[in-house]
Coordinates of N, CA and C in Angstrom, one line a residue:
M1 N 0.9 -1.2 0.0 CA 0.0 0.0 0.0 C 0.9 1.2 0.0
S2 N 0.6 2.2 -0.9 CA 1.5 3.4 -1.0 C 1.2 4.3 0.1
L3 N 2.2 5.2 0.3 CA 2.0 6.2 1.3 C 0.8 7.1 1.1
A4 N 0.6 7.5 -0.2 CA -0.6 8.3 -0.5 C -1.9 7.6 -0.1
T5 N -2.0 6.3 -0.3 CA -3.2 5.6 0.0 C -3.4 5.6 1.5
I6 N -2.3 5.4 2.2 CA -2.4 5.4 3.7 C -2.8 6.7 4.2
L7 N -2.3 7.8 3.7 CA -2.7 9.1 4.1 C -4.1 9.4 3.8
I8 N -4.6 9.0 2.7 CA -6.0 9.2 2.3 C -6.9 8.5 3.3
W9 N -6.6 7.3 3.7 CA -7.4 6.5 4.6 C -7.3 7.1 6.0
L10 N -6.2 7.6 6.4 CA -6.1 8.2 7.7 C -6.9 9.5 7.8
L11 N -7.0 10.2 6.7 CA -7.8 11.4 6.6 C -9.3 11.0 6.7
Q12 N -9.6 9.9 6.0 CA -11.0 9.5 6.0 C -11.4 9.1 7.5
L13 N -10.5 8.4 8.1 CA -10.8 8.0 9.5 C -11.0 9.2 10.4
A14 N -10.1 10.2 10.2 CA -10.2 11.4 11.0 C -11.6 12.1 10.8
L15 N -12.0 12.1 9.5 CA -13.3 12.7 9.2 C -14.5 11.9 9.8
I16 N -14.4 10.6 9.7 CA -15.4 9.8 10.3 C -15.5 10.0 11.8
I17 N -14.4 10.1 12.5 CA -14.4 10.4 13.9 C -15.0 11.8 14.2
H18 N -14.7 12.7 13.3 CA -15.3 14.1 13.4 C -16.9 14.0 13.3
V19 N -17.3 13.2 12.3 CA -18.8 13.0 12.1 C -19.4 12.5 13.4
L20 N -18.8 11.5 14.0 CA -19.4 10.9 15.2 C -19.4 11.8 16.4
K21 N -18.2 12.5 16.5 CA -18.1 13.3 17.7 C -19.0 14.6 17.7
T22 N -19.2 15.1 16.5 CA -20.0 16.3 16.4 C -21.5 16.1 16.1
G23 N -21.9 14.9 16.0 CA -23.3 14.5 15.9 C -23.9 14.8 14.5
R24 N -23.0 14.9 13.5 CA -23.6 15.1 12.2 C -24.3 13.9 11.7
S25 N -25.0 14.0 10.6 CA -25.7 12.9 10.0 C -24.9 11.7 9.7
R26 N -25.3 10.5 10.1 CA -24.5 9.3 10.0 C -24.4 8.9 8.5
Y27 N -25.2 9.5 7.6 CA -25.0 9.0 6.2 C -23.6 9.5 5.7
W28 N -23.0 10.5 6.4 CA -21.6 10.8 6.0 C -20.6 9.7 6.2
V29 N -20.9 8.9 7.3 CA -20.0 7.7 7.5 C -20.0 6.8 6.3
I30 N -21.2 6.5 5.8 CA -21.3 5.6 4.6 C -20.6 6.3 3.4
I31 N -20.8 7.5 3.2 CA -20.2 8.2 2.1 C -18.7 8.2 2.2
L32 N -18.2 8.5 3.4 CA -16.7 8.5 3.6 C -16.1 7.1 3.4
L33 N -16.8 6.1 3.8 CA -16.3 4.7 3.7 C -16.2 4.3 2.2
F34 N -17.3 4.6 1.5 CA -17.4 4.0 0.1 C -17.0 5.0 -1.0
M35 N -16.8 6.2 -0.6 CA -16.4 7.2 -1.6 C -15.3 8.0 -1.0
P36 N -14.1 7.4 -0.7 CA -13.1 8.1 0.1 C -12.6 9.5 -0.4
M37 N -12.3 9.6 -1.6 CA -11.8 10.9 -2.0 C -12.9 11.9 -2.3
I38 N -13.9 11.5 -3.1 CA -15.1 12.4 -3.4 C -15.8 12.7 -2.1
G39 N -16.1 11.7 -1.3 CA -16.8 11.9 0.0 C -16.1 12.8 0.9
G40 N -14.8 12.6 1.0 CA -14.0 13.5 1.9 C -14.0 14.9 1.4
A41 N -13.9 15.1 0.1 CA -13.9 16.5 -0.4 C -15.3 17.1 -0.1
A42 N -16.3 16.4 -0.4 CA -17.7 16.9 -0.1 C -17.9 17.3 1.3
Y43 N -17.4 16.4 2.2 CA -17.6 16.7 3.7 C -16.9 18.0 4.1
L44 N -15.7 18.1 3.5 CA -14.9 19.4 3.8 C -15.6 20.6 3.3
V45 N -16.2 20.5 2.1 CA -16.8 21.7 1.5 C -18.1 22.0 2.2
I46 N -18.9 21.0 2.6 CA -20.2 21.2 3.1 C -20.2 21.5 4.6
E47 N -19.4 20.7 5.3 CA -19.5 20.7 6.8 C -18.4 21.5 7.5
L48 N -17.2 21.5 6.9 CA -16.0 22.0 7.6 C -15.5 23.4 7.2
L49 N -15.9 23.9 6.0 CA -15.6 25.2 5.6 C -16.2 26.2 6.6
P50 N -15.6 27.3 6.8 CA -16.1 28.3 7.8 C -17.5 28.8 7.4
E51 N -18.1 29.6 8.3 CA -19.4 30.0 8.0 C -19.6 30.9 6.9
F52 N -18.5 31.2 6.2 CA -18.6 32.1 5.0 C -19.5 31.4 3.9
S53 N -19.5 30.1 3.9 CA -20.4 29.4 3.0 C -21.8 29.3 3.5
G54 N -22.1 30.0 4.6 CA -23.5 30.1 5.1 C -24.3 31.1 4.3
S55 N -23.8 31.8 3.4 CA -24.6 32.7 2.6 C -25.6 31.9 1.8
I56 N -26.6 32.6 1.3 CA -27.7 32.0 0.5 C -27.1 31.3 -0.7
T57 N -26.1 31.9 -1.4 CA -25.5 31.3 -2.5 C -24.7 30.0 -2.1
G58 N -24.0 30.1 -1.0 CA -23.3 29.0 -0.5 C -24.2 27.8 -0.1
Q59 N -25.3 28.2 0.5 CA -26.3 27.1 0.9 C -26.8 26.4 -0.3
R60 N -27.1 27.1 -1.4 CA -27.6 26.5 -2.6 C -26.6 25.5 -3.1
A61 N -25.3 25.9 -3.1 CA -24.3 25.0 -3.6 C -24.1 23.8 -2.8
A62 N -24.2 24.0 -1.5 CA -24.1 22.8 -0.5 C -25.3 21.9 -0.7
R63 N -26.5 22.5 -0.9 CA -27.6 21.6 -1.1 C -27.5 20.8 -2.4
S64 N -26.9 21.4 -3.4 CA -26.7 20.7 -4.7 C -25.8 19.5 -4.5
V65 N -24.7 19.7 -3.8 CA -23.8 18.6 -3.5 C -24.5 17.4 -2.7
R66 N -25.2 17.8 -1.7 CA -25.9 16.8 -0.8 C -26.9 16.0 -1.6
Q67 N -27.7 16.7 -2.5 CA -28.7 16.0 -3.2 C -28.1 15.1 -4.2
T68 N -26.9 15.4 -4.8 CA -26.2 14.6 -5.8 C -25.7 13.3 -5.1
L69 N -25.1 13.5 -3.9 CA -24.5 12.4 -3.2 C -25.6 11.4 -2.6
N70 N -26.6 11.9 -2.1 CA -27.6 11.1 -1.5 C -29.0 11.7 -1.6
P71 N -29.6 11.6 -2.8 CA -30.8 12.3 -3.1 C -32.0 11.8 -2.3
G72 N -32.7 12.8 -1.6 CA -33.9 12.4 -0.8 C -33.6 11.9 0.5
A73 N -32.4 11.5 0.9 CA -32.2 10.9 2.2 C -32.5 11.8 3.4
E74 N -32.0 13.0 3.3 CA -32.3 14.0 4.4 C -33.8 14.3 4.5
L75 N -34.4 14.5 3.4 CA -35.9 14.8 3.4 C -36.7 13.7 4.1
R76 N -36.4 12.4 3.7 CA -37.1 11.3 4.3 C -36.8 11.2 5.8
Q77 N -35.6 11.4 6.2 CA -35.2 11.4 7.6 C -35.9 12.4 8.4
H78 N -36.0 13.7 7.9 CA -36.6 14.7 8.7 C -38.1 14.7 8.6
E79 N -38.6 14.1 7.5 CA -40.1 13.9 7.5 C -40.5 12.9 8.5
A80 N -39.8 11.9 8.7 CA -40.1 10.8 9.7 C -40.0 11.4 11.1
A81 N -39.0 12.2 11.4 CA -38.8 12.8 12.7 C -40.0 13.8 13.0
W82 N -40.4 14.6 12.0 CA -41.4 15.5 12.1 C -42.8 14.8 12.3
T83 N -43.0 13.8 11.6 CA -44.3 13.0 11.7 C -44.4 12.5 13.1
Q84 N -43.3 12.0 13.7 CA -43.3 11.4 15.0 C -43.5 12.5 16.1
S85 N -42.8 13.6 15.9 CA -42.8 14.7 16.9 C -42.7 16.1 16.2
P86 N -43.8 16.7 15.9 CA -43.7 18.0 15.1 C -43.4 19.2 16.0
N87 N -42.3 19.1 16.8 CA -41.8 20.2 17.6 C -41.1 21.2 16.8
V88 N -40.6 22.3 17.4 CA -40.0 23.4 16.7 C -38.8 22.9 15.9
D89 N -37.9 22.2 16.6 CA -36.6 21.8 15.9 C -36.9 20.9 14.8
N90 N -37.8 19.9 15.0 CA -38.1 19.0 13.9 C -38.8 19.7 12.7
S91 N -39.6 20.7 13.0 CA -40.3 21.4 12.0 C -39.3 22.3 11.2
R92 N -38.4 22.9 11.9 CA -37.4 23.7 11.2 C -36.5 22.8 10.3
R93 N -36.1 21.7 10.8 CA -35.2 20.8 10.0 C -36.0 20.2 8.8
Y94 N -37.2 19.8 9.0 CA -38.0 19.3 7.9 C -38.3 20.4 6.9
A95 N -38.6 21.6 7.3 CA -38.8 22.7 6.4 C -37.5 23.0 5.6
E96 N -36.3 23.0 6.2 CA -35.1 23.2 5.5 C -34.8 22.1 4.5
A97 N -35.2 20.8 4.9 CA -35.0 19.7 3.9 C -35.9 19.9 2.7
L98 N -37.2 20.4 3.0 CA -38.1 20.6 1.9 C -37.6 21.7 1.0
L99 N -37.0 22.8 1.6 CA -36.4 23.9 0.8 C -35.3 23.4 0.0
D100 N -34.4 22.5 0.6 CA -33.3 21.9 -0.2 C -33.8 21.2 -1.4
A101 N -35.0 20.6 -1.3 CA -35.6 19.8 -2.4 C -36.4 20.7 -3.3
D102 N -36.3 22.0 -3.2 CA -37.0 23.0 -4.0 C -38.5 22.9 -3.8
Q103 N -39.0 22.5 -2.6 CA -40.4 22.5 -2.3 C -40.7 23.6 -1.3
S104 N -40.6 24.8 -1.8 CA -40.7 26.0 -0.9 C -42.1 26.2 -0.3
E105 N -43.1 25.9 -1.1 CA -44.5 26.0 -0.7 C -44.8 25.1 0.5
E106 N -44.3 23.8 0.4 CA -44.5 22.8 1.4 C -43.7 23.2 2.7
A107 N -42.5 23.8 2.4 CA -41.6 24.2 3.6 C -42.3 25.3 4.4
E108 N -42.9 26.3 3.7 CA -43.5 27.4 4.3 C -44.8 26.9 5.1
N109 N -45.5 25.9 4.5 CA -46.6 25.3 5.2 C -46.2 24.7 6.5
I110 N -45.1 24.0 6.6 CA -44.6 23.3 7.8 C -44.3 24.4 8.8
I111 N -43.6 25.5 8.4 CA -43.2 26.5 9.3 C -44.5 27.2 9.9
N112 N -45.5 27.5 9.0 CA -46.7 28.1 9.5 C -47.4 27.3 10.5
Q113 N -47.4 26.0 10.4 CA -48.0 25.1 11.4 C -47.3 25.2 12.7
A114 N -45.9 25.4 12.7 CA -45.1 25.5 13.9 C -45.2 26.8 14.6
L115 N -45.5 27.9 13.8 CA -45.6 29.2 14.3 C -46.9 29.5 15.0
K116 N -47.2 28.8 16.0 CA -48.5 28.9 16.7 C -48.3 28.9 18.2
G117 N -49.2 29.5 18.9 CA -49.2 29.5 20.4 C -47.9 30.1 20.9
L118 N -47.3 29.4 21.9 CA -46.1 29.9 22.5 C -44.9 30.1 21.5
F119 N -45.0 29.5 20.4 CA -43.9 29.6 19.4 C -44.3 30.4 18.2
S120 N -45.2 31.3 18.3 CA -45.7 32.1 17.2 C -44.7 33.1 16.7
T121 N -43.7 33.4 17.6 CA -42.6 34.4 17.2 C -41.2 33.7 17.4
E122 N -41.1 32.4 17.2 CA -39.9 31.7 17.4 C -38.9 32.2 16.3
P123 N -37.7 32.7 16.7 CA -36.9 33.4 15.7 C -36.3 32.6 14.6
T124 N -35.9 31.4 14.9 CA -35.3 30.6 13.8 C -36.3 30.2 12.7
L125 N -37.5 30.0 13.2 CA -38.6 29.7 12.2 C -39.0 30.9 11.4
L126 N -39.0 32.1 12.0 CA -39.3 33.3 11.3 C -38.2 33.6 10.3
L127 N -37.0 33.4 10.7 CA -35.8 33.6 9.8 C -35.9 32.7 8.6
L128 N -36.2 31.5 8.8 CA -36.4 30.6 7.6 C -37.6 31.0 6.8
K129 N -38.6 31.4 7.4 CA -39.8 31.9 6.6 C -39.4 33.1 5.7
A130 N -38.7 34.0 6.3 CA -38.2 35.2 5.6 C -37.3 34.8 4.4
R131 N -36.5 33.8 4.6 CA -35.6 33.3 3.6 C -36.4 32.8 2.4
I132 N -37.5 32.0 2.7 CA -38.3 31.4 1.7 C -39.0 32.6 0.9
Q133 N -39.5 33.6 1.7 CA -40.2 34.7 1.0 C -39.3 35.5 0.1
F134 N -38.0 35.7 0.5 CA -37.1 36.4 -0.3 C -36.8 35.6 -1.6
E135 N -36.5 34.3 -1.4 CA -36.2 33.5 -2.6 C -37.4 33.4 -3.6
D136 N -38.6 33.6 -3.0 CA -39.8 33.6 -3.9 C -40.1 35.0 -4.4
D137 N -39.2 35.9 -4.2 CA -39.4 37.3 -4.7 C -40.5 38.0 -4.0
R138 N -40.8 37.6 -2.8 CA -41.9 38.2 -2.0 C -41.1 39.1 -0.9
T139 N -40.4 40.1 -1.4 CA -39.5 40.8 -0.6 C -40.2 41.7 0.5
S140 N -41.3 42.2 0.1 CA -42.1 43.0 1.1 C -42.5 42.2 2.3
E141 N -42.9 40.9 2.0 CA -43.3 40.0 3.1 C -42.0 39.6 3.9
A142 N -40.9 39.5 3.2 CA -39.6 39.1 4.0 C -39.3 40.3 4.9
V143 N -39.4 41.5 4.5 CA -39.1 42.7 5.3 C -40.0 42.6 6.6
A144 N -41.3 42.4 6.4 CA -42.3 42.4 7.5 C -42.0 41.2 8.4
T145 N -41.6 40.1 7.9 CA -41.3 38.9 8.8 C -40.1 39.2 9.6
L146 N -39.0 39.8 9.0 CA -37.8 40.0 9.7 C -38.0 41.1 10.7
E147 N -38.8 42.1 10.5 CA -39.1 43.2 11.4 C -39.9 42.6 12.6
S148 N -40.8 41.7 12.3 CA -41.5 41.0 13.4 C -40.6 40.2 14.3
L149 N -39.7 39.5 13.6 CA -38.7 38.7 14.3 C -37.9 39.6 15.3
Q150 N -37.4 40.7 14.8 CA -36.6 41.6 15.7 C -37.5 42.2 16.8
E151 N -38.7 42.6 16.5 CA -39.6 43.2 17.5 C -39.8 42.2 18.7
H152 N -40.0 41.0 18.4 CA -40.4 40.0 19.4 C -39.2 39.3 20.0
N153 N -38.0 39.4 19.3 CA -36.8 38.8 19.8 C -35.6 39.7 19.7
P154 N -35.6 40.8 20.5 CA -34.6 41.9 20.4 C -33.2 41.4 20.7
D155 N -33.0 40.3 21.4 CA -31.7 39.8 21.7 C -31.2 38.8 20.6
F156 N -32.0 38.4 19.7 CA -31.6 37.4 18.7 C -30.7 38.1 17.7
R157 N -29.6 37.4 17.4 CA -28.6 38.0 16.5 C -28.2 36.9 15.4
S158 N -28.3 37.3 14.2 CA -27.9 36.4 13.1 C -27.3 37.3 11.9
A159 N -26.1 37.1 11.6 CA -25.5 37.8 10.5 C -26.2 37.6 9.2
Q160 N -26.5 36.3 9.0 CA -27.3 36.0 7.7 C -28.6 36.6 7.7
G161 N -29.3 36.6 8.8 CA -30.6 37.3 8.9 C -30.5 38.8 8.7
H162 N -29.5 39.4 9.3 CA -29.3 40.8 9.1 C -29.0 41.2 7.6
L163 N -28.2 40.4 7.0 CA -27.9 40.6 5.6 C -29.1 40.4 4.7
L164 N -29.9 39.4 5.1 CA -31.2 39.2 4.3 C -32.1 40.4 4.5
Y165 N -32.1 41.0 5.7 CA -33.0 42.1 5.9 C -32.5 43.3 5.0
A166 N -31.2 43.5 4.9 CA -30.7 44.6 4.1 C -31.0 44.3 2.6
R167 N -30.8 43.1 2.2 CA -31.1 42.8 0.8 C -32.6 42.9 0.5
S168 N -33.5 42.6 1.4 CA -34.9 42.7 1.2 C -35.3 44.2 1.1
L169 N -34.7 45.0 1.9 CA -34.9 46.5 1.9 C -34.5 47.0 0.5
E170 N -33.3 46.6 0.1 CA -32.8 47.1 -1.2 C -33.8 46.7 -2.3
A171 N -34.2 45.4 -2.3 CA -35.2 44.9 -3.3 C -36.5 45.7 -3.3
E172 N -36.8 46.3 -2.2 CA -38.0 47.1 -2.1 C -37.8 48.6 -2.4
D173 N -36.5 48.9 -2.9 CA -36.1 50.2 -3.3 C -36.1 51.2 -2.1
K174 N -35.9 50.6 -0.9 CA -35.6 51.4 0.3 C -34.1 51.6 0.5
T175 N -33.5 52.3 -0.5 CA -32.1 52.3 -0.6 C -31.4 52.8 0.6
D176 N -31.8 54.0 1.2 CA -31.2 54.5 2.3 C -31.2 53.6 3.5
D177 N -32.4 53.0 3.7 CA -32.5 52.0 4.8 C -31.6 50.8 4.6
A178 N -31.5 50.4 3.3 CA -30.6 49.2 3.0 C -29.2 49.6 3.3
I179 N -28.8 50.8 2.9 CA -27.4 51.2 3.2 C -27.1 51.2 4.7
R180 N -28.0 51.7 5.4 CA -27.8 51.7 6.9 C -27.7 50.2 7.4
E181 N -28.5 49.3 7.0 CA -28.4 47.9 7.5 C -27.2 47.2 6.9
Y182 N -26.8 47.5 5.6 CA -25.6 46.9 5.1 C -24.4 47.4 5.9
S183 N -24.3 48.6 6.2 CA -23.2 49.2 7.0 C -23.1 48.5 8.4
A184 N -24.3 48.3 9.0 CA -24.3 47.7 10.3 C -23.8 46.2 10.3
V185 N -24.4 45.5 9.3 CA -24.0 44.1 9.3 C -22.6 43.8 8.8
S186 N -22.1 44.8 8.0 CA -20.7 44.6 7.5 C -19.7 44.6 8.7
G187 N -20.1 45.2 9.8 CA -19.2 45.3 10.9 C -18.9 43.9 11.6
Y188 N -19.8 42.9 11.4 CA -19.6 41.6 12.0 C -19.9 40.4 11.1
F189 N -20.2 40.7 9.9 CA -20.5 39.6 8.9 C -19.2 38.8 8.6
P190 N -19.2 37.5 8.7 CA -18.0 36.7 8.5 C -17.6 36.5 7.1
G191 N -17.3 37.5 6.4 CA -16.9 37.4 5.0 C -17.0 38.7 4.2
V192 N -16.9 38.7 2.9 CA -16.8 39.9 2.1 C -18.2 40.3 1.6
E193 N -19.1 39.3 1.5 CA -20.4 39.5 0.8 C -21.1 40.8 1.3
A194 N -21.2 41.0 2.6 CA -22.0 42.1 3.1 C -21.4 43.5 2.6
R195 N -20.0 43.6 2.7 CA -19.4 44.8 2.3 C -19.5 45.0 0.8
Y196 N -19.4 43.9 0.0 CA -19.6 44.0 -1.4 C -21.0 44.5 -1.8
R197 N -22.0 44.0 -1.1 CA -23.4 44.4 -1.4 C -23.6 45.9 -0.9
L198 N -22.9 46.2 0.1 CA -23.0 47.6 0.6 C -22.5 48.6 -0.5
A199 N -21.3 48.2 -1.1 CA -20.7 49.0 -2.2 C -21.7 49.1 -3.4
L200 N -22.3 48.0 -3.8 CA -23.3 48.1 -4.9 C -24.5 48.9 -4.6
C201 N -24.9 48.9 -3.3 CA -26.1 49.7 -2.9 C -25.7 51.2 -2.9
L202 N -24.5 51.5 -2.5 CA -24.0 52.9 -2.6 C -24.0 53.4 -4.0
Q203 N -23.6 52.5 -5.0 CA -23.6 52.8 -6.4 C -25.0 53.2 -6.8
T204 N -25.9 52.3 -6.4 CA -27.3 52.6 -6.8 C -27.8 53.9 -6.3
A205 N -27.3 54.3 -5.1 CA -27.7 55.6 -4.5 C -27.0 56.8 -5.2
G206 N -26.1 56.5 -6.1 CA -25.4 57.6 -6.8 C -24.1 58.0 -6.0
R207 N -23.8 57.2 -5.0 CA -22.6 57.6 -4.2 C -21.4 56.8 -4.7
D208 N -21.0 57.1 -5.9 CA -19.9 56.4 -6.5 C -18.6 56.4 -5.8
K209 N -18.2 57.6 -5.3 CA -17.0 57.7 -4.6 C -16.9 56.9 -3.3
A210 N -18.0 56.9 -2.6 CA -18.1 56.0 -1.4 C -18.0 54.6 -1.8
A211 N -18.7 54.2 -2.9 CA -18.7 52.8 -3.3 C -17.3 52.4 -3.7
S212 N -16.6 53.2 -4.5 CA -15.2 52.8 -4.9 C -14.3 52.7 -3.7
S213 N -14.5 53.6 -2.7 CA -13.7 53.5 -1.5 C -13.9 52.2 -0.8
E214 N -15.2 51.8 -0.7 CA -15.5 50.6 0.0 C -14.9 49.4 -0.7
L215 N -15.0 49.3 -2.0 CA -14.4 48.2 -2.8 C -12.9 48.2 -2.7
E216 N -12.3 49.3 -2.7 CA -10.8 49.3 -2.6 C -10.4 48.9 -1.2
S217 N -11.2 49.3 -0.2 CA -10.9 48.9 1.2 C -11.0 47.4 1.4
I218 N -12.0 46.8 0.7 CA -12.2 45.3 0.8 C -10.9 44.6 0.3
L219 N -10.4 45.1 -0.9 CA -9.2 44.4 -1.4 C -8.0 44.7 -0.5
N220 N -7.8 45.9 0.0 CA -6.7 46.2 0.9 C -6.7 45.3 2.1
D221 N -7.9 45.1 2.7 CA -8.1 44.3 3.9 C -7.8 42.8 3.6
A222 N -8.2 42.4 2.4 CA -8.0 41.0 2.0 C -6.5 40.7 1.9
K223 N -5.7 41.7 1.5 CA -4.3 41.5 1.3 C -3.6 41.2 2.7
L224 N -4.2 41.7 3.7 CA -3.6 41.4 5.1 C -4.2 40.2 5.7
A225 N -5.2 39.6 5.1 CA -5.9 38.5 5.7 C -5.1 37.2 5.4
P226 N -5.4 36.1 6.2 CA -4.7 34.8 6.0 C -5.1 34.3 4.6
P227 N -4.2 33.4 4.0 CA -4.5 32.8 2.7 C -5.8 32.1 2.6
H228 N -6.2 31.4 3.7 CA -7.4 30.6 3.7 C -8.7 31.5 3.6
F229 N -8.6 32.7 4.1 CA -9.7 33.7 4.0 C -9.8 34.1 2.6
R230 N -8.7 34.5 1.9 CA -8.8 34.9 0.5 C -9.3 33.8 -0.4
K231 N -8.9 32.6 0.0 CA -9.4 31.4 -0.9 C -10.9 31.2 -0.7
S232 N -11.3 31.3 0.5 CA -12.8 31.0 0.8 C -13.6 32.2 0.3
Q233 N -13.0 33.4 0.1 CA -13.8 34.5 -0.4 C -13.5 34.9 -1.8
K234 N -12.9 33.9 -2.5 CA -12.4 34.2 -3.9 C -13.6 34.7 -4.8
K235 N -14.7 34.1 -4.7 CA -15.9 34.5 -5.5 C -16.2 36.0 -5.3
W236 N -16.2 36.4 -4.0 CA -16.6 37.8 -3.8 C -15.5 38.8 -4.1
L237 N -14.2 38.4 -3.8 CA -13.1 39.2 -4.1 C -13.0 39.4 -5.6
D238 N -13.2 38.4 -6.4 CA -13.2 38.5 -7.9 C -14.3 39.5 -8.3
A239 N -15.5 39.4 -7.7 CA -16.6 40.3 -8.0 C -16.2 41.8 -7.7
V240 N -15.5 42.0 -6.6 CA -15.0 43.3 -6.2 C -14.0 43.8 -7.3
K241 N -13.1 43.0 -7.7 CA -12.2 43.4 -8.8 C -12.8 43.8 -10.1
R242 N -13.9 43.0 -10.4 CA -14.6 43.3 -11.7 C -15.3 44.7 -11.6
E243 N -15.8 45.0 -10.4 CA -16.5 46.3 -10.2 C -15.5 47.4 -10.3
L244 N -14.3 47.2 -9.9 CA -13.3 48.2 -9.9 C -12.6 48.4 -11.3
G245 N -12.9 47.3 -12.1 CA -12.4 47.4 -13.5 C -10.9 47.0 -13.6

């Protein structure tokens, strides 16, 4: 057995141990055992990359990989759990699985069933509902849902939710409000996307100098960042460079 083969299997073993220790779905164990190189790469991309891949675009890419590797498995698993116990967590997971399967109407129906009584303002469910509304181009509804979330859960904090709110405001042509929210979320968002979208929104508002300054600042900050950050943010950094010409 070659050294390369030994190293590959040691990596697979480490990933399997990580799956078991962190409580991730056990189907990863099967994938890692029977698809050592492809499975390992998929696990790294979907599960272990930093939260930068938590953006809506990143989530879509991750969903695509999961569906290719094991189509329908997560949906069946979460449907069974929800059928047995339709609590908040199971409802959220089932709705996410439905959304992964491009069944947004069914996903929203599950969420609405869970948003009742004591859980009528549950923040993670409201955030998922707003995400569905945004992806369905119902941006005014997304704004209302996210504002209700914040009103009833003032201590709830989500970088992705905050960015979604800014994007929804921008889609509703509330440019000044969107700039304010983009500026706020850019201060703690784990990646380049929020600052990039802020720059584009500034351009829309006719503030070209401020937009160019923000884009240049993004690139200057990236030069000082670790290599893994620049690699993980390549898509957004390339977009920044295109905007600057």
